[in-house]
Short mmCIF file of C-alpha atoms in Angstrom, two decimals:
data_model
loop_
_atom_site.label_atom_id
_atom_site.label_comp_id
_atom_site.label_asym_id
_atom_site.label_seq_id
_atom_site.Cartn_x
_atom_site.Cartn_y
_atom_site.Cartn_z
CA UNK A 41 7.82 -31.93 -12.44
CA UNK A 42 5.61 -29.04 -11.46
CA UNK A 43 8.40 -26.40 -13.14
CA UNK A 44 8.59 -28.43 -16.08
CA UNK A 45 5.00 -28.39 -16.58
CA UNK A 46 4.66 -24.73 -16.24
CA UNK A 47 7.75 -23.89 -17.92
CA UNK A 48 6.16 -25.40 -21.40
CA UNK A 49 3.30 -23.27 -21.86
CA UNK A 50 3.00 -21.02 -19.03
CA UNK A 51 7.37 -19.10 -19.12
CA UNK A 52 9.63 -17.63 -21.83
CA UNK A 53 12.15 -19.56 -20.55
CA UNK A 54 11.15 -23.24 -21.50
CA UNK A 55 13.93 -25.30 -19.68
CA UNK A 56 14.14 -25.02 -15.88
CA UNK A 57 17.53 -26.46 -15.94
CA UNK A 58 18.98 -24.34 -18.38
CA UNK A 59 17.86 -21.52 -16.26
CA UNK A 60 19.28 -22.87 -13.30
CA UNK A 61 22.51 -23.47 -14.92
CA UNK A 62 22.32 -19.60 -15.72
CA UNK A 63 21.47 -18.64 -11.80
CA UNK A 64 24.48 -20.76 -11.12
CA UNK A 65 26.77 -19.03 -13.59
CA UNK A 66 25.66 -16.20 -12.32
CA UNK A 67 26.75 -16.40 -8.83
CA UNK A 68 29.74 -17.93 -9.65
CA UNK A 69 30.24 -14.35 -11.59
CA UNK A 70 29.03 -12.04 -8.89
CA UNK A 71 30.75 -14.25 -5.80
CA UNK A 72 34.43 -11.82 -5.89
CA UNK A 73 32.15 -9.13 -5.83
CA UNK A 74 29.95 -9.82 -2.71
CA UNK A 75 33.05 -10.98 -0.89
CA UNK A 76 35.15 -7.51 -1.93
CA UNK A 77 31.11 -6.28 -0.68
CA UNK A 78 31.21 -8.51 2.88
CA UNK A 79 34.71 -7.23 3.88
CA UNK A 80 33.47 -3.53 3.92
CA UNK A 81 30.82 -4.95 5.96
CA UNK A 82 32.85 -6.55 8.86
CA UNK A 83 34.41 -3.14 9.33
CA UNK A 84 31.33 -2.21 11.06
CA UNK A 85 30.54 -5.40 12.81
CA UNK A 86 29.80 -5.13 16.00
CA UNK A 87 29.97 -8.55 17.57
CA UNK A 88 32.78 -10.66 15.70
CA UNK A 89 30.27 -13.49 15.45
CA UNK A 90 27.60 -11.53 14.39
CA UNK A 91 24.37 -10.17 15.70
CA UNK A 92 23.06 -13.59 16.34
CA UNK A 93 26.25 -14.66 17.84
CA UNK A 94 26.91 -17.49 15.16
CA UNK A 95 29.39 -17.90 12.66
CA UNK A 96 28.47 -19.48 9.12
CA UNK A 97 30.90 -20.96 7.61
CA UNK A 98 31.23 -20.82 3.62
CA UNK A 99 32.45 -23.49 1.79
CA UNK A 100 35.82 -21.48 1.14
CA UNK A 101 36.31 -22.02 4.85
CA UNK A 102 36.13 -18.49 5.62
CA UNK A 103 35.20 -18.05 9.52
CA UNK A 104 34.94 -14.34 9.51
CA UNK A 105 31.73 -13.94 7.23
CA UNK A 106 28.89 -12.56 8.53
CA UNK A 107 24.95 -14.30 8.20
CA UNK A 108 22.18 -13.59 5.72
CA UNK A 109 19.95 -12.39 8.71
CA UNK A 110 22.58 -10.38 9.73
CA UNK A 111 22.83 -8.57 5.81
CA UNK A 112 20.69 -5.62 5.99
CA UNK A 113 21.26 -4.47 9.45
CA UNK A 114 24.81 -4.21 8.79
CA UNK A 115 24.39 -2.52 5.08
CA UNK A 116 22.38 0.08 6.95
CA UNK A 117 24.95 0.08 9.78
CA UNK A 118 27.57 0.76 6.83
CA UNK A 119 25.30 3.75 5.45
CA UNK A 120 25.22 5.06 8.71
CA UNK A 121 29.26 5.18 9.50
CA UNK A 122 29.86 6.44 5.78
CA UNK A 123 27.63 9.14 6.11
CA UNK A 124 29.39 10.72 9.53
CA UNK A 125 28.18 13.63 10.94
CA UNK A 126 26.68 14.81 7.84
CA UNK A 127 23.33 13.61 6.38
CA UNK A 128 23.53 10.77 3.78
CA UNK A 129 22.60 11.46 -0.04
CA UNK A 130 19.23 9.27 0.76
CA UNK A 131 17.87 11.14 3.87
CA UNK A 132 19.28 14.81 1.97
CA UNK A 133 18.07 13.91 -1.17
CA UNK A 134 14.40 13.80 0.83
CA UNK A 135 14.23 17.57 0.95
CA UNK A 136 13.93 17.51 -3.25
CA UNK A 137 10.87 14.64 -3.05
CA UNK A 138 7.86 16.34 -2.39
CA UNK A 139 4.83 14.52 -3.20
CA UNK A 140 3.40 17.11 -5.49
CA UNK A 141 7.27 18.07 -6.68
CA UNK A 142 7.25 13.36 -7.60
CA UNK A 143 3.98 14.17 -9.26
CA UNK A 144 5.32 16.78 -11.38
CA UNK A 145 8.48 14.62 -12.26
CA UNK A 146 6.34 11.56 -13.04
CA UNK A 147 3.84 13.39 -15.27
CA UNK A 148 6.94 15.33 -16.90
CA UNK A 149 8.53 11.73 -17.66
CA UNK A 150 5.51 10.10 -19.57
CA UNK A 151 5.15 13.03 -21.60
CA UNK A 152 8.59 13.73 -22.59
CA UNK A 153 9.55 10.04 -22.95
CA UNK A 154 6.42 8.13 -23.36
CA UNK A 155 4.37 10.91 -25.38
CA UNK A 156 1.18 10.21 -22.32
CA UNK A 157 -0.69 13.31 -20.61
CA UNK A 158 -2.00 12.06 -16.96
CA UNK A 159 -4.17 14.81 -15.45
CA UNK A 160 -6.80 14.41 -12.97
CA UNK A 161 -10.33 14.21 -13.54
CA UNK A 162 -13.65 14.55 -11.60
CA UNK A 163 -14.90 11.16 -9.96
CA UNK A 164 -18.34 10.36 -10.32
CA UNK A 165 -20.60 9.93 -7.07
CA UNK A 166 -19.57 6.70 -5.53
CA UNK A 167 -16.81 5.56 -7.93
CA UNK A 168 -14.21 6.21 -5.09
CA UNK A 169 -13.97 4.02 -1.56
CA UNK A 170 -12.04 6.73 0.30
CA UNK A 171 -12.08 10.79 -0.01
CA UNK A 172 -7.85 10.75 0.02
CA UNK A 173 -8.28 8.85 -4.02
CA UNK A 174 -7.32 10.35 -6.92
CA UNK A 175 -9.02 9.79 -10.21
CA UNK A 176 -6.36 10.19 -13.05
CA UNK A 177 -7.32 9.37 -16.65
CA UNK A 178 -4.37 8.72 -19.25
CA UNK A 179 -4.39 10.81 -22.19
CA UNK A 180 -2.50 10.59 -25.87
CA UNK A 181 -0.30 13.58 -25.95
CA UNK A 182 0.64 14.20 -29.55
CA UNK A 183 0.01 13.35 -33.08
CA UNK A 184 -3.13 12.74 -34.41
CA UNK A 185 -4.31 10.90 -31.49
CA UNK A 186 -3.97 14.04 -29.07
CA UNK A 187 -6.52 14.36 -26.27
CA UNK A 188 -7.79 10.58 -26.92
CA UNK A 189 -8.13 8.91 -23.35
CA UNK A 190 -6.52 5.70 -22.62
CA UNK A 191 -6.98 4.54 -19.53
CA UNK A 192 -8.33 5.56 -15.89
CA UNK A 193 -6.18 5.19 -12.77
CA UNK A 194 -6.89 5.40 -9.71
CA UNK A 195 -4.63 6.76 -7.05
CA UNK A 196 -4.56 4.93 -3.70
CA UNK A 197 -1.54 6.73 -2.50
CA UNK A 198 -1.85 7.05 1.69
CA UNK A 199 -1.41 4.81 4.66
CA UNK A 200 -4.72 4.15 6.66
CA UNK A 201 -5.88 1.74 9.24
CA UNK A 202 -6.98 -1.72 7.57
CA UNK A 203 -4.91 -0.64 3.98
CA UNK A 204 -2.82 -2.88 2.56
CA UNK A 205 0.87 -1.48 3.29
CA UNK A 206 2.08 -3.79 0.12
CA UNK A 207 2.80 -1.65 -3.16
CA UNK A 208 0.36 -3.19 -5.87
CA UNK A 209 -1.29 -2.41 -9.03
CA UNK A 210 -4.54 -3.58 -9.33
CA UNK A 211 -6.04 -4.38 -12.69
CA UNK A 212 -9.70 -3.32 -12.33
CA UNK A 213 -11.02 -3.49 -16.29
CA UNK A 214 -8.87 -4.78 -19.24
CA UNK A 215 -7.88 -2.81 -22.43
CA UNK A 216 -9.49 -4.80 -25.73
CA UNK A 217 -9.13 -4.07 -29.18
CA UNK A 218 -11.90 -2.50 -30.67
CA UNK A 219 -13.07 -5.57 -32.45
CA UNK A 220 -13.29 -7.08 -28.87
CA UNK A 221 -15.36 -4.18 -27.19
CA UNK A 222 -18.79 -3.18 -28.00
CA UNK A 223 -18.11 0.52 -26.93
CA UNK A 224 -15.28 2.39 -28.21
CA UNK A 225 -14.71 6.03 -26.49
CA UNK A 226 -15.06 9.33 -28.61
CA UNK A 227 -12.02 11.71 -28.17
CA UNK A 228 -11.78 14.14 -25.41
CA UNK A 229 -10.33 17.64 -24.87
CA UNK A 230 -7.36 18.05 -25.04
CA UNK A 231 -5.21 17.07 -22.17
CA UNK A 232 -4.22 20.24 -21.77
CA UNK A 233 -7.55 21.47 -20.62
CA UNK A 234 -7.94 18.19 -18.50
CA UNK A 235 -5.21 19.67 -16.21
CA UNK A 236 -7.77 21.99 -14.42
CA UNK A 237 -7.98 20.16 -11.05
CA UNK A 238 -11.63 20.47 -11.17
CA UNK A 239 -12.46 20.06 -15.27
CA UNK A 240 -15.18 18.54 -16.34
CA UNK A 241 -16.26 14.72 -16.78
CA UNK A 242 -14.55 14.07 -20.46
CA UNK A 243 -16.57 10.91 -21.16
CA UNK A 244 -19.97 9.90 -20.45
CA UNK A 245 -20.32 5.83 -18.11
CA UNK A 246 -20.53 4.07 -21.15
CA UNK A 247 -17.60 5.42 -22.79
CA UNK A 248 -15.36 5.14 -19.90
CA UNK A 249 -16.36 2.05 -19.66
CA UNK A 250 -14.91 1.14 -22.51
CA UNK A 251 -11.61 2.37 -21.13
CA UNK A 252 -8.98 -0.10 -18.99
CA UNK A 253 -8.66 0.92 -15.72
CA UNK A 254 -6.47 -0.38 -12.92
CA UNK A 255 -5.98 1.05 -9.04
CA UNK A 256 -2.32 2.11 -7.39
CA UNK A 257 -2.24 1.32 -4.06
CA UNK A 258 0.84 2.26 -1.73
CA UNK A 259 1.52 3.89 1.46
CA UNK A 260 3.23 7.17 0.67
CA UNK A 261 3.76 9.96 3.32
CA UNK A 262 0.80 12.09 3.32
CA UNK A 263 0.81 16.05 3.86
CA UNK A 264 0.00 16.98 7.11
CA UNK A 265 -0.51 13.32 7.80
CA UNK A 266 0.59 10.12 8.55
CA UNK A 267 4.41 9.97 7.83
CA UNK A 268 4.93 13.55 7.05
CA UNK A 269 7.65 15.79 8.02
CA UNK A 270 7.13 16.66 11.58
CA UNK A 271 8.31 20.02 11.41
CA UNK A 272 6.71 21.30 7.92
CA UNK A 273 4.09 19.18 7.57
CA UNK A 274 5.64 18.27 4.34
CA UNK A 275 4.84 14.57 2.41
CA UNK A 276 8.73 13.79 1.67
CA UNK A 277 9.58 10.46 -0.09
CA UNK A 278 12.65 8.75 0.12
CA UNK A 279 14.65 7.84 -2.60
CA UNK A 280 13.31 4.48 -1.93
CA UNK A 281 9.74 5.38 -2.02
CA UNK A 282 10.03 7.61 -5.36
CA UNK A 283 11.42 4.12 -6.77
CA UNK A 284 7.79 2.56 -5.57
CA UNK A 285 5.65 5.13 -6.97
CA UNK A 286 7.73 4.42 -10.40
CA UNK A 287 7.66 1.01 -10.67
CA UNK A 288 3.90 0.81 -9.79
CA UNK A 289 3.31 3.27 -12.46
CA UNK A 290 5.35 1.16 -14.32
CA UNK A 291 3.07 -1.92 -14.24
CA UNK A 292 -0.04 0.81 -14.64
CA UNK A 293 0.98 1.89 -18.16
CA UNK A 294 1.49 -2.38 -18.87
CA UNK A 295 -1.87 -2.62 -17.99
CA UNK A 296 -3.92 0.85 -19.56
CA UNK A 297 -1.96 0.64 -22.72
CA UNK A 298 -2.43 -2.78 -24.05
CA UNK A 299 -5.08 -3.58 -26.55
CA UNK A 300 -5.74 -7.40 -26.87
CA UNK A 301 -8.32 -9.40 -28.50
CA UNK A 302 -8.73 -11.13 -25.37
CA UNK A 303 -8.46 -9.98 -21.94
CA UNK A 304 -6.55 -12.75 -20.74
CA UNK A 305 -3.45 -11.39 -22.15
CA UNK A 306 -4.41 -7.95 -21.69
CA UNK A 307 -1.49 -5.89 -20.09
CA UNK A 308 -0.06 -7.48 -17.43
CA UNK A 309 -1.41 -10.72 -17.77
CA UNK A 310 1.94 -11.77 -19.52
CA UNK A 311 4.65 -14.75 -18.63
CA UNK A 312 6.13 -14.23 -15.18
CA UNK A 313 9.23 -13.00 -16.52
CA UNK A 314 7.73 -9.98 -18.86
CA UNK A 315 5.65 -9.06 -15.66
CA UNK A 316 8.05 -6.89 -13.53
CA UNK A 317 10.10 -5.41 -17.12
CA UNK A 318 7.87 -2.44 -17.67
CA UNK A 319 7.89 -1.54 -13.52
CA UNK A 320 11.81 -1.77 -13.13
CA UNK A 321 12.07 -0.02 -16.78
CA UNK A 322 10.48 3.09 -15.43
CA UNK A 323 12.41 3.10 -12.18
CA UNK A 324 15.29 3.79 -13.84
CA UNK A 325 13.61 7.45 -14.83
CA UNK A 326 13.76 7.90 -10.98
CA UNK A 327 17.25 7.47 -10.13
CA UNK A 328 18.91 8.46 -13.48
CA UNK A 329 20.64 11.73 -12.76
CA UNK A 330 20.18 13.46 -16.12
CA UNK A 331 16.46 12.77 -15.10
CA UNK A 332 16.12 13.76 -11.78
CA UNK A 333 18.23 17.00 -12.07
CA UNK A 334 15.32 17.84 -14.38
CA UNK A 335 12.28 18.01 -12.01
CA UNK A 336 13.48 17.67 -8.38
CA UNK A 337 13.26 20.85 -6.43
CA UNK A 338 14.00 21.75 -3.19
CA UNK A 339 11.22 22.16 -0.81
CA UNK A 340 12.23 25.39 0.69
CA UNK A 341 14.54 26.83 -1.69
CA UNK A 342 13.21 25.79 -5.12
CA UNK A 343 16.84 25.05 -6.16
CA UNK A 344 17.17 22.07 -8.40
CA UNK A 345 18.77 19.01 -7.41
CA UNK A 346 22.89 19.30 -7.54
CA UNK A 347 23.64 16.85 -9.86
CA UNK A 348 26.54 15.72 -7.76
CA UNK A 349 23.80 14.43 -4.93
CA UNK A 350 21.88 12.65 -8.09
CA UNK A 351 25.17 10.69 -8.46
CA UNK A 352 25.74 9.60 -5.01
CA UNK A 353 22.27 8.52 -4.92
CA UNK A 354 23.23 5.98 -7.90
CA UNK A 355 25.94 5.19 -6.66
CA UNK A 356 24.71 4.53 -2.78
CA UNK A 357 21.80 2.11 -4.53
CA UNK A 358 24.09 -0.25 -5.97
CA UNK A 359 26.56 -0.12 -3.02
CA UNK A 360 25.93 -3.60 -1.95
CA UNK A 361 24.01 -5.04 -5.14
CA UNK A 362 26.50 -7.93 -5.60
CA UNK A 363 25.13 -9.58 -1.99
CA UNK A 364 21.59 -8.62 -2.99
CA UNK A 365 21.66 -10.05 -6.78
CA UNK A 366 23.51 -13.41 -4.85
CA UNK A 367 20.67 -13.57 -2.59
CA UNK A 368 18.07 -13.17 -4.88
CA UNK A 369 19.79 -16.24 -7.41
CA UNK A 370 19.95 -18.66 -3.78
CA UNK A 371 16.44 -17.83 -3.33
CA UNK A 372 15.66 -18.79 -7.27
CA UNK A 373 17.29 -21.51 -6.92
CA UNK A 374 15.95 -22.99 -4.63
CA UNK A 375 12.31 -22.09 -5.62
CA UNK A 376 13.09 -24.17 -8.77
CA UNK A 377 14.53 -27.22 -6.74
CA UNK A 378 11.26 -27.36 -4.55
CA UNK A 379 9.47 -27.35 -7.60
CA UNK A 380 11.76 -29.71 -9.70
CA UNK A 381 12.15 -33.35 -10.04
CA UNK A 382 14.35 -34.27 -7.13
CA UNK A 383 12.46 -31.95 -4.93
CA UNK A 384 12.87 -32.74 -0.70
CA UNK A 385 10.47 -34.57 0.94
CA UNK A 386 10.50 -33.36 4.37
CA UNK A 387 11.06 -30.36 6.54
CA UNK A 388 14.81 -31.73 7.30
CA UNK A 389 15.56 -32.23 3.89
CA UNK A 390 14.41 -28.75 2.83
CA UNK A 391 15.94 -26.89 5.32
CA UNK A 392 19.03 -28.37 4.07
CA UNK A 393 18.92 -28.09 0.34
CA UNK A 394 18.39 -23.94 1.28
CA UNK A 395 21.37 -24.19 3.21
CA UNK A 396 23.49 -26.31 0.84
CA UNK A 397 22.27 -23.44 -1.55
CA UNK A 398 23.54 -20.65 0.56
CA UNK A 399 26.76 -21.89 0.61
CA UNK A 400 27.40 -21.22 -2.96
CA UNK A 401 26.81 -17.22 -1.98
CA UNK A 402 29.37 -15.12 -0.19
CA UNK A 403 26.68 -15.01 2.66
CA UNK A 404 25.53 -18.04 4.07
CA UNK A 405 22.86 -18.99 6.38
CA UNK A 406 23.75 -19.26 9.96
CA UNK A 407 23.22 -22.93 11.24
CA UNK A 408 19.98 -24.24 12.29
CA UNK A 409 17.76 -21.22 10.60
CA UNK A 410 14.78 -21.23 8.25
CA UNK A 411 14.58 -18.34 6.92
CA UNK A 412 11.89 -20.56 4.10
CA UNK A 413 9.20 -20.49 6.47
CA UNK A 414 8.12 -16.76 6.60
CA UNK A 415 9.43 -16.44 2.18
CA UNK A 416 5.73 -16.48 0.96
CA UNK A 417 7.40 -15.97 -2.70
CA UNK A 418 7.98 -19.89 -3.12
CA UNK A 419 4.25 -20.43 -3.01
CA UNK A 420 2.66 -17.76 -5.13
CA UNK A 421 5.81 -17.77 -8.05
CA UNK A 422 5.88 -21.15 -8.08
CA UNK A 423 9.17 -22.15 -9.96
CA UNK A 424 9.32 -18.61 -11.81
CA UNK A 425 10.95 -16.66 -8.60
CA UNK A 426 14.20 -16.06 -11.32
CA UNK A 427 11.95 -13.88 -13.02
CA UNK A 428 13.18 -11.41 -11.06
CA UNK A 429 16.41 -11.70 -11.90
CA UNK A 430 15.50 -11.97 -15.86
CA UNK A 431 13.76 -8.83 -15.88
CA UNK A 432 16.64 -6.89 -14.55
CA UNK A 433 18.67 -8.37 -16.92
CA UNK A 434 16.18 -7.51 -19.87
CA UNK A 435 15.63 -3.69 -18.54
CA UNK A 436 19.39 -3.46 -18.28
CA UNK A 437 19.69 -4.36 -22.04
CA UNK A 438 16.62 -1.71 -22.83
CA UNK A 439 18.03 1.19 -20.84
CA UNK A 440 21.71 0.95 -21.98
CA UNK A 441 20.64 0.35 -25.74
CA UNK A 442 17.31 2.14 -25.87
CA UNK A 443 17.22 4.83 -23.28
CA UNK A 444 19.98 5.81 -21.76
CA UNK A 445 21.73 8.28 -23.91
CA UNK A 446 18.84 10.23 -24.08
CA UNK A 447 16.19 9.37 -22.03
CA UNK A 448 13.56 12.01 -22.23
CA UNK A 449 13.71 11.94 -26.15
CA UNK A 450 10.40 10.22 -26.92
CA UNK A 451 11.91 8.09 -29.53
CA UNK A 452 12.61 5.11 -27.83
CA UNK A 453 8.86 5.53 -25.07
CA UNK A 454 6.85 5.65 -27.95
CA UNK A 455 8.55 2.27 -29.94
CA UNK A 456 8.21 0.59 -26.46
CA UNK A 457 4.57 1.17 -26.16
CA UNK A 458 4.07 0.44 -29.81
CA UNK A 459 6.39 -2.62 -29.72
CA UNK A 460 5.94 -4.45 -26.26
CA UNK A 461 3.11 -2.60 -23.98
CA UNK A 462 0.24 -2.54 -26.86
CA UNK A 463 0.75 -6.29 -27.36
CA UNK A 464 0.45 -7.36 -23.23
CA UNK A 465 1.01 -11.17 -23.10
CA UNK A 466 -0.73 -12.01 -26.85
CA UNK A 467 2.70 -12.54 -28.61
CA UNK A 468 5.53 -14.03 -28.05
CA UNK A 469 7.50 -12.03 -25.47
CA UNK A 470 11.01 -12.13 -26.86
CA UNK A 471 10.23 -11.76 -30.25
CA UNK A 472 8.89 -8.34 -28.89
CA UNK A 473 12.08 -7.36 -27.20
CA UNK A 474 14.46 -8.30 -29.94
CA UNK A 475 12.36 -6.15 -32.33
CA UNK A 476 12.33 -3.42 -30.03
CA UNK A 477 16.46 -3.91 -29.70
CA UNK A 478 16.93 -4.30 -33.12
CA UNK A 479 14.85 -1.08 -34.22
CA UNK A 480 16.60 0.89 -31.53
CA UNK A 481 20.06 -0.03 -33.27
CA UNK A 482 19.39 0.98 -36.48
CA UNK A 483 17.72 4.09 -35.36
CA UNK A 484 20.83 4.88 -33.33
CA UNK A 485 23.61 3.60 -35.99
CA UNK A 486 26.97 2.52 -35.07
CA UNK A 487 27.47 4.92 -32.12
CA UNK A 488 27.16 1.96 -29.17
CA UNK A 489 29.28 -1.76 -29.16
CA UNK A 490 26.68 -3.90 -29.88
CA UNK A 491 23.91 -1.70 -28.84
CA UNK A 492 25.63 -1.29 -25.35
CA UNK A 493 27.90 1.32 -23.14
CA UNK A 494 29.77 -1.35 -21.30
CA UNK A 495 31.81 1.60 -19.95
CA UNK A 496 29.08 2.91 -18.00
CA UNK A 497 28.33 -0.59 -16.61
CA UNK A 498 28.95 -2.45 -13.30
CA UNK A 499 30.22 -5.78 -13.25
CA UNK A 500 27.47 -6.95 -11.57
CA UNK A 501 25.41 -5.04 -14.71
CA UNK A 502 28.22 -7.25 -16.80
CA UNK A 503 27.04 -10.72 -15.24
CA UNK A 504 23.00 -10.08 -15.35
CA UNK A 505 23.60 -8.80 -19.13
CA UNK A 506 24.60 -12.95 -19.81
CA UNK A 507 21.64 -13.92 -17.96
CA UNK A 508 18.81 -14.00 -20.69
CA UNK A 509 19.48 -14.31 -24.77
CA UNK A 510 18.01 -12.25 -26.55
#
């Protein structure tokens, strides 16, 4: 089959059944969950059939559960009723996510943690395509290296007509070993001088040239522009949209950072499942209180962010993640069985091997949808959809064992760039992460269960932990 083809030199994970065994243990794990999740859900129902006035029936026989398509309205319906008259921790927590206040968190987090200076620099005349770019280059912050430049990224940051509105990170020049490059750049300034908005070019064309570079595009609010606060003028992210600008940043130090001999492994050219590890790694520097109390300021007041509102925040963002992790596993699933062996044949048949599916979750599909037609994923993954799925369950691992007792440390940053970014897909994926894991533990000592808080951990944490071996 097509997923057994790709899965033998293309994955990490080599067996597509094995994986789909795990997807299946999985929801079996997580099903109590999403139904203890679907009851507080029906308490703001407002049509006992649903939206769509139809019933799905699970294969529990329960008549009272609501429809996938009906899922996120009614989570948002939930937020809504929690939150009463007052404002809820997402829409207050706005007020302390200025653009230039995210900025100042993100730049403060790859220093402290990943030992990285990003500044801006001077573009050259016609290296942008639109004046609202930023030209960033990535510096070495300490040790011996200070002041060397890594990497250039662009910063694409603001809705405008004919932009993608998709969060990406584009890959525009890929980092080689020196061996593999005829150019190699001569050190710069140091970064703190590249911090003047206006500082000089630190490297001639040539030399930057030798540089990886790579483009973040997203469609942030914009001051005194599209999205912006309509009574300040103010670019405020959401909680949600600080959580983009991570993860995108995420996949940009993946892709500046590596040094390969060839640039088809070169950052984030990696097995599907590696791909999205780095970009959900560094979201969890966005919503980890002890982070965000750090940087986040109030707009008008300057006062930090209470660290009680950092905690609801966590705790709102995995309010319904049993439902969403069960959805996500239906939705692997079934992007393996269309690529499997006893893949359907016909419309019919596929229509109803997604609903069979669905009936293992604690949210069916209603009868007679598709929701397969307009889920573009099951073309361009391909079989590797779980991926997903794995690199939760990998960044879960790295953040309770690696990062999470003291994030901002440096310590653990600067083994994961040596250890897993540097290398980008030129050796063997696993063997990277158990070497980080296993370095992290004897660097720590005996102070963790197997290298893990379990108290701090949900259960859904509990079940994606048992997804991947490592």
């Amino acid at each position: 089959s097509y997923a057994s083809f790709v899965a033998s030199h293309e994955r990490i994970e080599r067996d597509p059944a094995a994986v789909a065994t795990s997807l299946h243990t999985l929801l079996a794990a997580t099903r109590p969950l999403a139904y203890a999740e679907v009851r507080r859900l029906r308490t703001v129902q407002p049509h006992p059939k649903g939206v769509g006035g139809v019933a799905p029936t699970t294969q529990h026989g329960d008549e009272e559960g609501i429809a996938l398509h009906d899922q996120d309205y009614l989570i948002a319906r939930y937020e809504r009723a929690a939150a009463g008259e007052s404002e809820s921790a997402a829409h207050e927590a706005r007020h302390y996510l200025e653009l230039s206040e995210c900025m100042r968190g993100l730049t403060l987090v790859l220093e402290k943690a990943f030992g990285l200076v990003l500044a801006p620099v001077v573009a050259r005349e016609g290296e942008i395509w639109h004046r609202s770019v930023r030209k960033m280059m990535l510096y070495e912050a300490e040790g011996r290296g200070a002041g060397s430049p890594l990497g250039v990224l662009y910063l694409d940051l603001f809705p405008r007509a004919l932009k993608t509105t998709n969060a990406a990170l584009y890959t525009l020049r890929a980092g080689l070993t020196p061996r593999a490059s005829s150019r190699s750049p001569r050190s710069a300034p140091s970064p703190t001088e590249t911090h003047r908005p206006h500082a000089s070019h630190a490297l001639d064309a040539d030399e930057e040239a030798a540089l990886p570079a790579a483009a973040l595009v997203c469609s942030l609010p914009q001051p005194r522009g599209a999205g912006c606060d309509d009574r300040t003028g103010r670019a405020l992210l959401s909680p949600a949209q600080l959580r983009t600008l991570f993860h995108e940043v995420g996949h940009a130090l993946h892709s500046l950072l590596a040094r390969t001999e060839f640039q088809h492994f070169s950052g984030t050219r990696v097995p599907f499942e590696l791909v999205e590890v780095p970009s959900t790694l560094l979201e969890r520097f966005a919503e980890a209180p002890a982070v965000l109390c750090q940087w986040a300021r109030h707009a008008d007041s300057g006062v930090p962010m209470p660290r009680e509102l950092a905690r609801q925040l966590a705790h709102d963002r995995r309010g319904f993640e049993a439902l969403r992790t069960q959805s996500t596993a239906m939705w692997a699933l079934f992007d393996l069985q269309l690529h499997g062996e006893a893949a359907p044949t016909s419309p019919a048949d596929t229509a109803a091997a997604l609903h069979r599916l669905s009936q293992l979750t604690a949210v069916p599909l209603a009868p007679g949808t598709c929701p397969h037609g307009m889920f573009s994923h099951l073309g361009s993954y391909g079989s590797a959809y779980y991926s997903y799925l794995w690199a939760r369950s990998v960044t879960l691992r790295l953040w309770y064992d690696c990062f999470e007792a003291e994030p901002l440390d440096g310590h653990a940053g600067r083994r994961w760039r040596a250890q897993v970014l540097r290398h980008g897909g030129a050796r063997e994926p696993k063997e990277l992460l158990r070497k980080m894991l296993a370095s992290d533990s004897s660097a720590r000592g005996s102070s963790r269960t197997n290298g893990l808080r379990f108290s701090e951990q949900t259960d859904v944490d509990k079940a994606l932990l048992q997804l991947v071996d490592l």
